[in-house]
Amino acid sequence: MLRTHTCGALALADVNKEVTLSGWVQKTRDKGGLIWIDLRDRYGLTQLVMEEGRSAAEVIEVARTLGREYVVSVKGIVIERVSKNPKMITGDIEIDVTSIKILNKSKTPPFTIEDKTDGGEELRMKFRYLDLRRNPLKDSLMLRHRLSLETRKYLDSQQFIEIETPYLIKSTPEGARDFVVPSRMNEGQFYALPQSPQTFKQLLMVAGYDRYYQLVKCFRDEDLRADRQPEFTQIDCEMAFVEQEDILNTFEGLIKHLFSEVKNVDIEKMPRMTYDEAMKLYGSDKPDLRFDMQFVELNELVKDKGFSIFDEAELIVGFTAKGCAEYTRKQLDALTDLVKKPQVGAKGLVYVKYNADGTFKSSVDKFYNESQLKTWADKMNAQPGDLMLILSGEDEKSRKQLSVLRLHMADLLGLKDPFNYKPLWVVDFPLLEWDEDTQRYHAMHHPFTSPKPQDIALLETKPGAVRANAYDFVINGVEIGGGSIRIHDRDLQKLMFKHLGFSDEQAQDQFGFLMNAFEYGAPPHGGIAFGFDRLAALFGGQDSIRDFIAFPKNNAGRDVMIDSPSIIADEQLDELRLKVVIPKKD
Amino acid sequence: MLRTHTCGALALADVNKEVTLSGWVQKTRDKGGLIWIDLRDRYGLTQLVMEEGRSAAEVIEVARTLGREYVVSVKGIVIERVSKNPKMITGDIEIDVTSIKILNKSKTPPFTIEDKTDGGEELRMKFRYLDLRRNPLKDSLMLRHRLSLETRKYLDSQQFIEIETPYLIKSTPEGARDFVVPSRMNEGQFYALPQSPQTFKQLLMVAGYDRYYQLVKCFRDEDLRADRQPEFTQIDCEMAFVEQEDILNTFEGLIKHLFSEVKNVDIEKMPRMTYDEAMKLYGSDKPDLRFDMQFVELNELVKDKGFSIFDEAELIVGFTAKGCAEYTRKQLDALTDLVKKPQVGAKGLVYVKYNADGTFKSSVDKFYNESQLKTWADKMNAQPGDLMLILSGEDEKSRKQLSVLRLHMADLLGLKDPFNYKPLWVVDFPLLEWDEDTQRYHAMHHPFTSPKPQDIALLETKPGAVRANAYDFVINGVEIGGGSIRIHDRDLQKLMFKHLGFSDEQAQDQFGFLMNAFEYGAPPHGGIAFGFDRLAALFGGQDSIRDFIAFPKNNAGRDVMIDSPSIIADEQLDELRLKVVIPKKD
């Protein structure tokens, strides 16, 4: 080893020891014949000291040539510091250097290797290996490692076994777009990279493996939005001989274990809320429960009072923002502008200030008097000093618009403490959702999700009303996991494919292997998958997943560090029997 | 849960408990009003019992409809067995069934779900989910899970952190053939799937992560030989601030940990042997040390005695097969036939029997008398009763031919006990090997491997003689792992690329990111990768890796269960700007 200790190891107990450290030069100071160097590695910083006259001349000479990020190996004696630094783990000691060796030089890095760096996003992506030296990124990757290890420990303790499923699988048109991989040995044919190991984990249940998990890369060729990656990692799990409640309990256990082991946080309760309830109370299937602001329906209080907008609306719905009665015109206008943005789509915003003195001031004073507004306040649980915010229009749309406003208010009010964790299960999702583009129903979760037995009859008459044995795990308004009880009966699976617009032949061609498997003793089973990148970011208290991935791609799906994707040699294309045909742009 | 216990859980202590079990019908017996069913799950077998008259009529009725592999859930009382079965974990008890429910029927499986099945290879691959129900496969996957968990535990205890590297990377012509992935968002460009995370793990060392590992899928588009898979799993590791000996010691620790935790086997010593020594003594860079039969050179004893074949040979080399002096003519002919096979390529085989009575009988009696043969025996450490087997010809070729014979003799003599583990490190591999096809040197390991500092000067004058800081980990004649100390100096890396026939431009285009990284403080580093599928097979005492992979591909790279690869839709090809062009066969 080119070291006896790391740069995060030495303390007072080591004084007088001769040690060898290796690492990167974080900082040098050279003052009146005294030279200090902060030497850095993954484990911390250690201060080196040299003094003209006392230290060997060649040590001083080499030390004076060192630039930032040089890699050096030093030998020296641990001594007690005169002025200790309680903020550093090794702040009680320093190393009196007796020899120093440059292991590798460094050009001046294009940005500073500090917690707050001066480097722009693009430059840091290009020099990712330098950005990764900074503590915030190092801490993120260490946290991720810890989470993966604890996930495995917990699941192993619950008799889950990790089984690797293949990466070169089969392309299916259902769901998002596949990345495909041309096969050289099978001319004109392609593998696909998995969007998830869904069918394989179900086959493992048929095979009797009972409790499966895998931390696994998944791939989706989607147009990238901010903070979405073409490759991402899932904690993928499946269980047999279970009902929905068993799965929820098992994975509550996992989440509690992770919070307790990794964050030292006790999560007491994980409420369950139906999809309908979540939509009704928060306008979202992933409500953020760190703050209240539940929705209140006002239809019966506000209709037929001459305000045509409310009269014509299917739904009038609002929530109370605590302590916001003193919002200025400008602040209220900003809120109105927000909900009227095209991507939100509301026509306008009605506000009612419940002033501290008990009076009311609203944008609908023309139509409603104070005593009427007082009944609103009572229904909306508003107190003097509060602000009521109300939208109207079509039911579902209004709720979704109000949800945007609710989250925005939480931002304004500083209610989104990233380290206040409020998990919940959202259950009883609809089985199908209507797709305007294709004018047919799509599986909301995926085609293998089981309808609730009591709703199966509705499949023929009212498909949109069929509820599924499907559930999402949500923390702080972010969907972290989702799963379902699966279909394990061939006939029901065939029926589902029919309702999703598959011909018998298509269903057989794409998923015949699964339906065949269901004929050989498939047990009842269900599972869940957690977005591991997202989980790590959540534990790290950050919104973006990018710094929890060592080598992420940019929004164009490119790795700018290695400059990929790239063109390949003609011989490679020939071997694969492929030709690139890029249509000319006019 | 659809069960209170698993089928491997119940014992005498549970007698009189009411339990619910779920599982598969392994076997039913129906004799004189008594029905027994063996119910199976991942954890074991439990015997169910029903009796006409005593058990409920509907229980008997349902029981009589059950076929093999039906999935059922039964309720009943644990009772002590009259005739216990000490071979079963649950052999002391049986379940007196009070109710029985069919969870799913099963068609008759196409082969028996038994340890020894009647199913052929192809059928079992097609119905892999049924084959996976058999104990040998289940045990293999459980063993693999255990190995992965213990690998992670050990490396974590040594402060390694697992970091995921990307799967969508960049194609490089060096090494084996890449699988490529067309990018839709970057027209005409391709990602490649990693053959290994080599450059990324080196960048992690540059980034200061110091001790990295990953259990990771790798991909190679090679023509498949038996027991080679297009996707395979590596335990991929890298360390900074280390020398070769540090890496060997660290991973000896890992291997010892795995043997001790998973197999309860104590591995005492892991000898090191240079590549030159291994070739000299065993004619192989992965010698099987479960048996002796070291090679002995006979040149000085056998030349100039009138036997022209030996006189003209560069090398005369042999080994002693203990106790084989009584081999018949037929047996000796078979050995000669073996070494004369085209894929082995020897011209003939010389044998010398050292008979039990002290006399000699050889195929070269015309040229050598008994006292001469006695000197051979002394040199080859042969005793009365032994057989000496000798080849001659060009040095390297003869050794490789003799190695084939040595392994064959070990087979014949039953010396290949799969559970007798003899690990070793082979070190000091050549840096380069000459490739006849391309008429240039190739990197024996890969282009990032460091030459031994004292040999660098030979790069210009005698490239084939340059030794590398490269090592393989071998057990029982199988290469399980390999690695090297890497180059961390830009100039040396450039020199290497030059010697491997890269132009400056090619080197920069393909590996510029790595060489740039070396300019910003790259530490000395090195690593190793273990073939995880192979390691699991070795621990399982099997030669083939196929049953240690849940869903392997066949020798044509096909998954016959899901029927992949397959053609994809024209719209998919259009989106990717690709056209399939298969030349017509005449």
Tab-separated table of C-alpha atoms in Angstrom, chain A residues 1-3 6 22-24 41-43 69-72 103-110 127-130 132-134 137-139 141-142 144-145 148-149 152-153 156 159-171 177-193 200 203-211 213 215 217 219 221-224 230-231 233 239-243 246 250 488-489 509 513 516-524 532 550-551 553 555-559 561-568 572-573 575-583 585, chain B residues 1-3 6 22-24 41-43 69-72 103-110 127-130 132-134 137-139 141-142 144-145 148-149 152-153 156 159-171 177-193 200 203-211 213 215 217 219 221-224 230-231 233 239-243 246 250 488-489 509 513 516-524 532 550-551 553 555-559 561-568 572-573 575-583 585:
chain	number	residue	atom	x	y	z
A	1	MET	CA	0.000	0.000	0.000
A	2	LEU	CA	1.172	3.484	-0.798
A	3	ARG	CA	-0.129	4.584	2.612
A	6	THR	CA	-6.096	7.391	5.138
A	22	SER	CA	-1.347	9.496	-0.046
A	23	GLY	CA	-3.868	11.825	-1.589
A	24	TRP	CA	-4.595	14.998	-3.469
A	41	ASP	CA	-8.659	11.579	0.009
A	42	ARG	CA	-12.088	9.936	0.130
A	43	TYR	CA	-11.913	9.737	3.909
A	69	GLU	CA	-4.860	18.300	-7.250
A	70	TYR	CA	-1.319	16.966	-7.471
A	71	VAL	CA	-1.220	13.396	-6.186
A	72	VAL	CA	1.475	12.901	-3.553
A	103	LEU	CA	2.858	10.328	-7.675
A	104	ASN	CA	1.267	12.335	-10.457
A	105	LYS	CA	1.031	15.964	-11.474
A	106	SER	CA	-2.179	17.782	-12.270
A	107	LYS	CA	-3.048	20.547	-14.641
A	108	THR	CA	-5.071	23.285	-12.983
A	109	PRO	CA	-8.607	21.871	-12.866
A	110	PRO	CA	-11.182	23.769	-14.939
A	127	PHE	CA	-15.018	16.630	-16.428
A	128	ARG	CA	-17.274	14.410	-14.367
A	129	TYR	CA	-14.273	12.641	-12.835
A	130	LEU	CA	-13.260	15.973	-11.271
A	132	LEU	CA	-17.034	13.543	-8.475
A	133	ARG	CA	-14.128	14.592	-6.251
A	134	ARG	CA	-16.323	17.200	-4.569
A	137	LEU	CA	-21.224	14.209	-4.969
A	138	LYS	CA	-19.060	11.867	-2.959
A	139	ASP	CA	-21.597	11.958	-0.134
A	141	LEU	CA	-22.696	8.169	-4.020
A	142	MET	CA	-21.731	6.916	-0.564
A	144	ARG	CA	-26.504	5.380	-2.527
A	145	HIS	CA	-24.075	2.583	-1.749
A	148	SER	CA	-28.285	-0.522	-1.725
A	149	LEU	CA	-26.476	-2.527	0.912
A	152	ARG	CA	-30.195	-6.157	0.308
A	153	LYS	CA	-29.644	-6.880	3.984
A	156	ASP	CA	-32.308	-11.123	2.609
A	159	GLN	CA	-35.951	-14.572	2.723
A	160	PHE	CA	-35.989	-12.718	-0.563
A	161	ILE	CA	-33.375	-13.883	-3.019
A	162	GLU	CA	-31.752	-11.705	-5.635
A	163	ILE	CA	-31.963	-13.245	-9.083
A	164	GLU	CA	-30.511	-11.601	-12.161
A	165	THR	CA	-32.842	-11.429	-15.133
A	166	PRO	CA	-31.566	-10.954	-18.690
A	167	TYR	CA	-30.780	-7.603	-20.309
A	168	LEU	CA	-31.117	-8.831	-23.859
A	169	ILE	CA	-34.835	-9.512	-24.087
A	170	LYS	CA	-37.669	-8.983	-26.550
A	171	SER	CA	-39.214	-5.791	-27.837
A	177	ARG	CA	-40.361	2.957	-26.357
A	178	ASP	CA	-37.695	0.231	-26.171
A	179	PHE	CA	-34.011	0.569	-26.808
A	180	VAL	CA	-33.201	-2.217	-29.244
A	181	VAL	CA	-30.011	-4.179	-29.859
A	182	PRO	CA	-29.411	-5.674	-33.305
A	183	SER	CA	-28.408	-9.334	-33.278
A	184	ARG	CA	-25.523	-10.257	-35.553
A	185	MET	CA	-26.088	-13.983	-35.190
A	186	ASN	CA	-29.797	-13.728	-35.999
A	187	GLU	CA	-29.906	-11.556	-39.105
A	188	GLY	CA	-32.478	-8.799	-39.164
A	189	GLN	CA	-33.582	-9.527	-35.621
A	190	PHE	CA	-33.276	-7.429	-32.496
A	191	TYR	CA	-33.145	-7.809	-28.771
A	192	ALA	CA	-34.629	-5.097	-26.581
A	193	LEU	CA	-33.246	-3.739	-23.333
A	200	PHE	CA	-39.321	-12.414	-15.900
A	203	LEU	CA	-42.065	-16.261	-14.420
A	204	LEU	CA	-39.880	-16.610	-11.332
A	205	MET	CA	-43.061	-16.705	-9.270
A	206	VAL	CA	-44.422	-19.423	-11.570
A	207	ALA	CA	-41.078	-21.168	-11.033
A	208	GLY	CA	-41.680	-21.137	-7.287
A	209	TYR	CA	-39.095	-18.571	-6.160
A	210	ASP	CA	-41.654	-16.979	-3.964
A	211	ARG	CA	-39.706	-13.895	-2.844
A	213	TYR	CA	-35.721	-9.013	-5.693
A	215	LEU	CA	-31.423	-3.990	-7.980
A	217	LYS	CA	-30.904	-1.209	-14.524
A	219	PHE	CA	-34.063	1.416	-19.984
A	221	ASP	CA	-36.115	5.488	-24.925
A	222	GLU	CA	-38.297	8.448	-24.066
A	223	ASP	CA	-37.839	12.060	-24.924
A	224	LEU	CA	-35.917	13.185	-21.921
A	230	PRO	CA	-32.539	6.781	-20.388
A	231	GLU	CA	-31.109	4.224	-17.985
A	233	THR	CA	-32.137	1.688	-11.466
A	239	MET	CA	-43.847	-12.194	-3.896
A	240	ALA	CA	-46.099	-15.221	-4.269
A	241	PHE	CA	-48.952	-16.431	-2.054
A	242	VAL	CA	-49.708	-12.898	-0.927
A	243	GLU	CA	-52.482	-10.366	-0.992
A	246	ASP	CA	-48.961	-8.415	2.687
A	250	THR	CA	-43.433	-6.113	3.792
A	488	HIS	CA	-52.209	-15.315	-12.666
A	489	ASP	CA	-55.047	-16.789	-14.652
A	509	ASP	CA	-46.975	-13.461	-30.220
A	513	PHE	CA	-44.737	-17.425	-23.071
A	516	ASN	CA	-48.489	-20.517	-21.400
A	517	ALA	CA	-46.687	-20.372	-18.070
A	518	PHE	CA	-49.990	-19.541	-16.375
A	519	GLU	CA	-51.243	-22.978	-17.458
A	520	TYR	CA	-48.648	-24.856	-15.448
A	521	GLY	CA	-49.512	-23.925	-11.902
A	522	ALA	CA	-49.011	-20.164	-11.539
A	523	PRO	CA	-49.439	-19.063	-7.925
A	524	PRO	CA	-51.189	-15.836	-6.902
A	532	PHE	CA	-33.704	3.681	-6.694
A	550	ALA	CA	-21.969	8.478	-11.075
A	551	PHE	CA	-22.061	9.031	-14.833
A	553	LYS	CA	-26.473	11.459	-19.408
A	555	ASN	CA	-31.034	15.877	-21.583
A	556	ALA	CA	-30.161	14.816	-25.106
A	557	GLY	CA	-29.235	11.358	-23.850
A	558	ARG	CA	-25.544	12.070	-24.363
A	559	ASP	CA	-22.585	11.297	-22.167
A	561	MET	CA	-17.515	13.074	-21.042
A	562	ILE	CA	-16.954	10.058	-23.289
A	563	ASP	CA	-18.797	11.692	-26.219
A	564	SER	CA	-21.396	8.992	-26.706
A	565	PRO	CA	-23.435	7.940	-28.626
A	566	SER	CA	-21.188	8.107	-31.662
A	567	ILE	CA	-21.025	6.819	-35.193
A	568	ILE	CA	-19.745	3.282	-35.612
A	572	GLN	CA	-19.896	-3.005	-37.749
A	573	LEU	CA	-23.042	-1.948	-39.590
A	575	GLU	CA	-21.958	-7.290	-39.862
A	576	LEU	CA	-25.287	-6.329	-38.336
A	577	ARG	CA	-26.949	-6.120	-41.777
A	578	LEU	CA	-27.913	-2.517	-41.098
A	579	LYS	CA	-27.868	0.688	-43.033
A	580	VAL	CA	-28.319	4.154	-41.581
A	581	VAL	CA	-30.854	6.116	-43.605
A	582	ILE	CA	-31.161	9.729	-42.520
A	583	PRO	CA	-33.738	11.577	-44.601
A	585	LYS	CA	-33.971	17.914	-44.292
B	1	MET	CA	-50.627	-14.281	3.373
B	2	LEU	CA	-52.058	-17.378	1.769
B	3	ARG	CA	-50.087	-19.461	4.256
B	6	THR	CA	-43.826	-22.679	4.430
B	22	SER	CA	-49.655	-23.215	-0.008
B	23	GLY	CA	-47.610	-24.837	-2.710
B	24	TRP	CA	-47.400	-27.224	-5.604
B	41	ASP	CA	-42.557	-24.932	-2.199
B	42	ARG	CA	-39.133	-23.278	-2.287
B	43	TYR	CA	-38.488	-24.308	1.314
B	69	GLU	CA	-48.076	-29.145	-10.202
B	70	TYR	CA	-51.543	-27.947	-9.228
B	71	VAL	CA	-51.236	-24.979	-6.875
B	72	VAL	CA	-53.271	-25.436	-3.730
B	103	LEU	CA	-55.425	-21.753	-6.393
B	104	ASN	CA	-54.539	-22.712	-9.950
B	105	LYS	CA	-54.649	-25.836	-12.079
B	106	SER	CA	-51.782	-27.187	-14.097
B	107	LYS	CA	-51.538	-29.004	-17.345
B	108	THR	CA	-49.306	-32.049	-17.133
B	109	PRO	CA	-45.793	-30.629	-17.328
B	110	PRO	CA	-43.795	-31.672	-20.399
B	127	PHE	CA	-40.136	-24.270	-20.331
B	128	ARG	CA	-37.406	-22.764	-18.222
B	129	TYR	CA	-39.941	-21.674	-15.585
B	130	LEU	CA	-40.689	-25.366	-14.991
B	132	LEU	CA	-36.320	-23.805	-12.459
B	133	ARG	CA	-38.688	-25.616	-10.098
B	134	ARG	CA	-36.287	-28.535	-9.845
B	137	LEU	CA	-31.503	-25.388	-10.341
B	138	LYS	CA	-33.083	-23.880	-7.267
B	139	ASP	CA	-29.998	-24.774	-5.227
B	141	LEU	CA	-29.637	-19.897	-7.857
B	142	MET	CA	-29.790	-19.852	-4.064
B	144	ARG	CA	-25.503	-17.603	-6.423
B	145	HIS	CA	-27.611	-15.269	-4.289
B	148	SER	CA	-23.388	-12.185	-4.206
B	149	LEU	CA	-24.512	-11.184	-0.737
B	152	ARG	CA	-20.872	-7.436	-0.972
B	153	LYS	CA	-20.584	-7.929	2.785
B	156	ASP	CA	-18.145	-3.377	2.271
B	159	GLN	CA	-14.428	-0.018	2.690
B	160	PHE	CA	-15.176	-0.737	-0.942
B	161	ILE	CA	-18.214	1.061	-2.272
B	162	GLU	CA	-20.437	-0.237	-5.032
B	163	ILE	CA	-20.925	2.317	-7.775
B	164	GLU	CA	-23.079	1.674	-10.821
B	165	THR	CA	-21.458	2.552	-14.121
B	166	PRO	CA	-23.485	3.173	-17.276
B	167	TYR	CA	-24.731	0.482	-19.651
B	168	LEU	CA	-25.131	2.796	-22.620
B	169	ILE	CA	-21.547	3.655	-23.432
B	170	LYS	CA	-19.335	4.038	-26.486
B	171	SER	CA	-18.215	1.479	-29.011
B	177	ARG	CA	-17.100	-7.243	-30.683
B	178	ASP	CA	-19.541	-4.810	-29.063
B	179	PHE	CA	-23.296	-5.065	-28.948
B	180	VAL	CA	-24.528	-1.679	-30.142
B	181	VAL	CA	-27.696	0.257	-29.392
B	182	PRO	CA	-28.979	2.753	-31.971
B	183	SER	CA	-29.816	6.177	-30.549
B	184	ARG	CA	-33.089	7.673	-31.735
B	185	MET	CA	-32.334	11.106	-30.356
B	186	ASN	CA	-28.891	11.237	-31.964
B	187	GLU	CA	-29.562	10.157	-35.538
B	188	GLY	CA	-27.174	7.667	-37.043
B	189	GLN	CA	-25.278	7.282	-33.784
B	190	PHE	CA	-24.952	4.290	-31.511
B	191	TYR	CA	-24.266	3.457	-27.927
B	192	ALA	CA	-22.453	0.234	-27.094
B	193	LEU	CA	-23.140	-2.119	-24.217
B	200	PHE	CA	-15.286	3.954	-15.920
B	203	LEU	CA	-12.131	7.223	-13.935
B	204	LEU	CA	-13.576	6.501	-10.499
B	205	MET	CA	-10.016	6.038	-9.270
B	206	VAL	CA	-9.091	9.398	-10.819
B	207	ALA	CA	-12.177	10.763	-9.036
B	208	GLY	CA	-10.771	9.574	-5.708
B	209	TYR	CA	-13.133	6.692	-4.914
B	210	ASP	CA	-10.207	4.577	-3.971
B	211	ARG	CA	-11.992	1.221	-3.497
B	213	TYR	CA	-16.681	-2.654	-6.813
B	215	LEU	CA	-21.554	-6.825	-9.572
B	217	LYS	CA	-23.587	-7.388	-16.370
B	219	PHE	CA	-21.791	-8.035	-22.937
B	221	ASP	CA	-21.028	-10.249	-29.239
B	222	GLU	CA	-18.828	-13.233	-29.882
B	223	ASP	CA	-19.574	-16.414	-31.730
B	224	LEU	CA	-20.829	-18.502	-28.881
B	230	PRO	CA	-23.568	-13.054	-24.671
B	231	GLU	CA	-24.343	-11.432	-21.322
B	233	THR	CA	-21.829	-11.067	-14.732
B	239	MET	CA	-8.264	0.098	-5.907
B	240	ALA	CA	-6.031	3.155	-5.783
B	241	PHE	CA	-2.730	3.685	-3.971
B	242	VAL	CA	-1.872	0.019	-4.228
B	243	GLU	CA	0.738	-2.264	-5.699
B	246	ASP	CA	-1.953	-5.393	-2.149
B	250	THR	CA	-7.192	-8.123	-0.665
B	488	HIS	CA	-1.896	6.110	-14.835
B	489	ASP	CA	0.483	8.238	-16.831
B	509	ASP	CA	-10.908	9.750	-30.467
B	513	PHE	CA	-11.377	11.164	-22.126
B	516	ASN	CA	-7.229	13.688	-20.418
B	517	ALA	CA	-8.278	12.430	-17.008
B	518	PHE	CA	-4.710	11.217	-16.429
B	519	GLU	CA	-3.583	14.859	-16.611
B	520	TYR	CA	-5.616	15.903	-13.589
B	521	GLY	CA	-4.059	13.944	-10.780
B	522	ALA	CA	-4.583	10.256	-11.547
B	523	PRO	CA	-3.421	8.070	-8.657
B	524	PRO	CA	-1.611	4.751	-9.112
B	532	PHE	CA	-19.337	-14.404	-11.324
B	550	ALA	CA	-31.896	-17.987	-14.308
B	551	PHE	CA	-32.639	-17.331	-17.975
B	553	LYS	CA	-29.427	-18.018	-23.922
B	555	ASN	CA	-25.613	-21.348	-28.332
B	556	ALA	CA	-27.200	-19.253	-31.066
B	557	GLY	CA	-27.702	-16.397	-28.602
B	558	ARG	CA	-31.444	-17.055	-28.506
B	559	ASP	CA	-33.823	-17.114	-25.581
B	561	MET	CA	-38.578	-19.356	-24.011
B	562	ILE	CA	-39.504	-15.799	-25.012
B	563	ASP	CA	-38.401	-16.351	-28.612
B	564	SER	CA	-35.892	-13.540	-28.771
B	565	PRO	CA	-34.279	-11.861	-30.660
B	566	SER	CA	-37.143	-11.141	-33.019
B	567	ILE	CA	-38.005	-8.798	-35.842
B	568	ILE	CA	-39.218	-5.365	-34.818
B	572	GLN	CA	-39.318	1.283	-34.818
B	573	LEU	CA	-36.698	0.981	-37.541
B	575	GLU	CA	-37.623	6.104	-35.856
B	576	LEU	CA	-34.072	4.811	-35.501
B	577	ARG	CA	-33.231	5.772	-39.095
B	578	LEU	CA	-32.253	2.175	-39.831
B	579	LYS	CA	-32.840	-0.248	-42.626
B	580	VAL	CA	-32.208	-3.979	-42.496
B	581	VAL	CA	-30.253	-5.114	-45.540
B	582	ILE	CA	-29.846	-8.866	-45.767
B	583	PRO	CA	-27.893	-9.898	-48.840
B	585	LYS	CA	-27.903	-15.997	-50.619
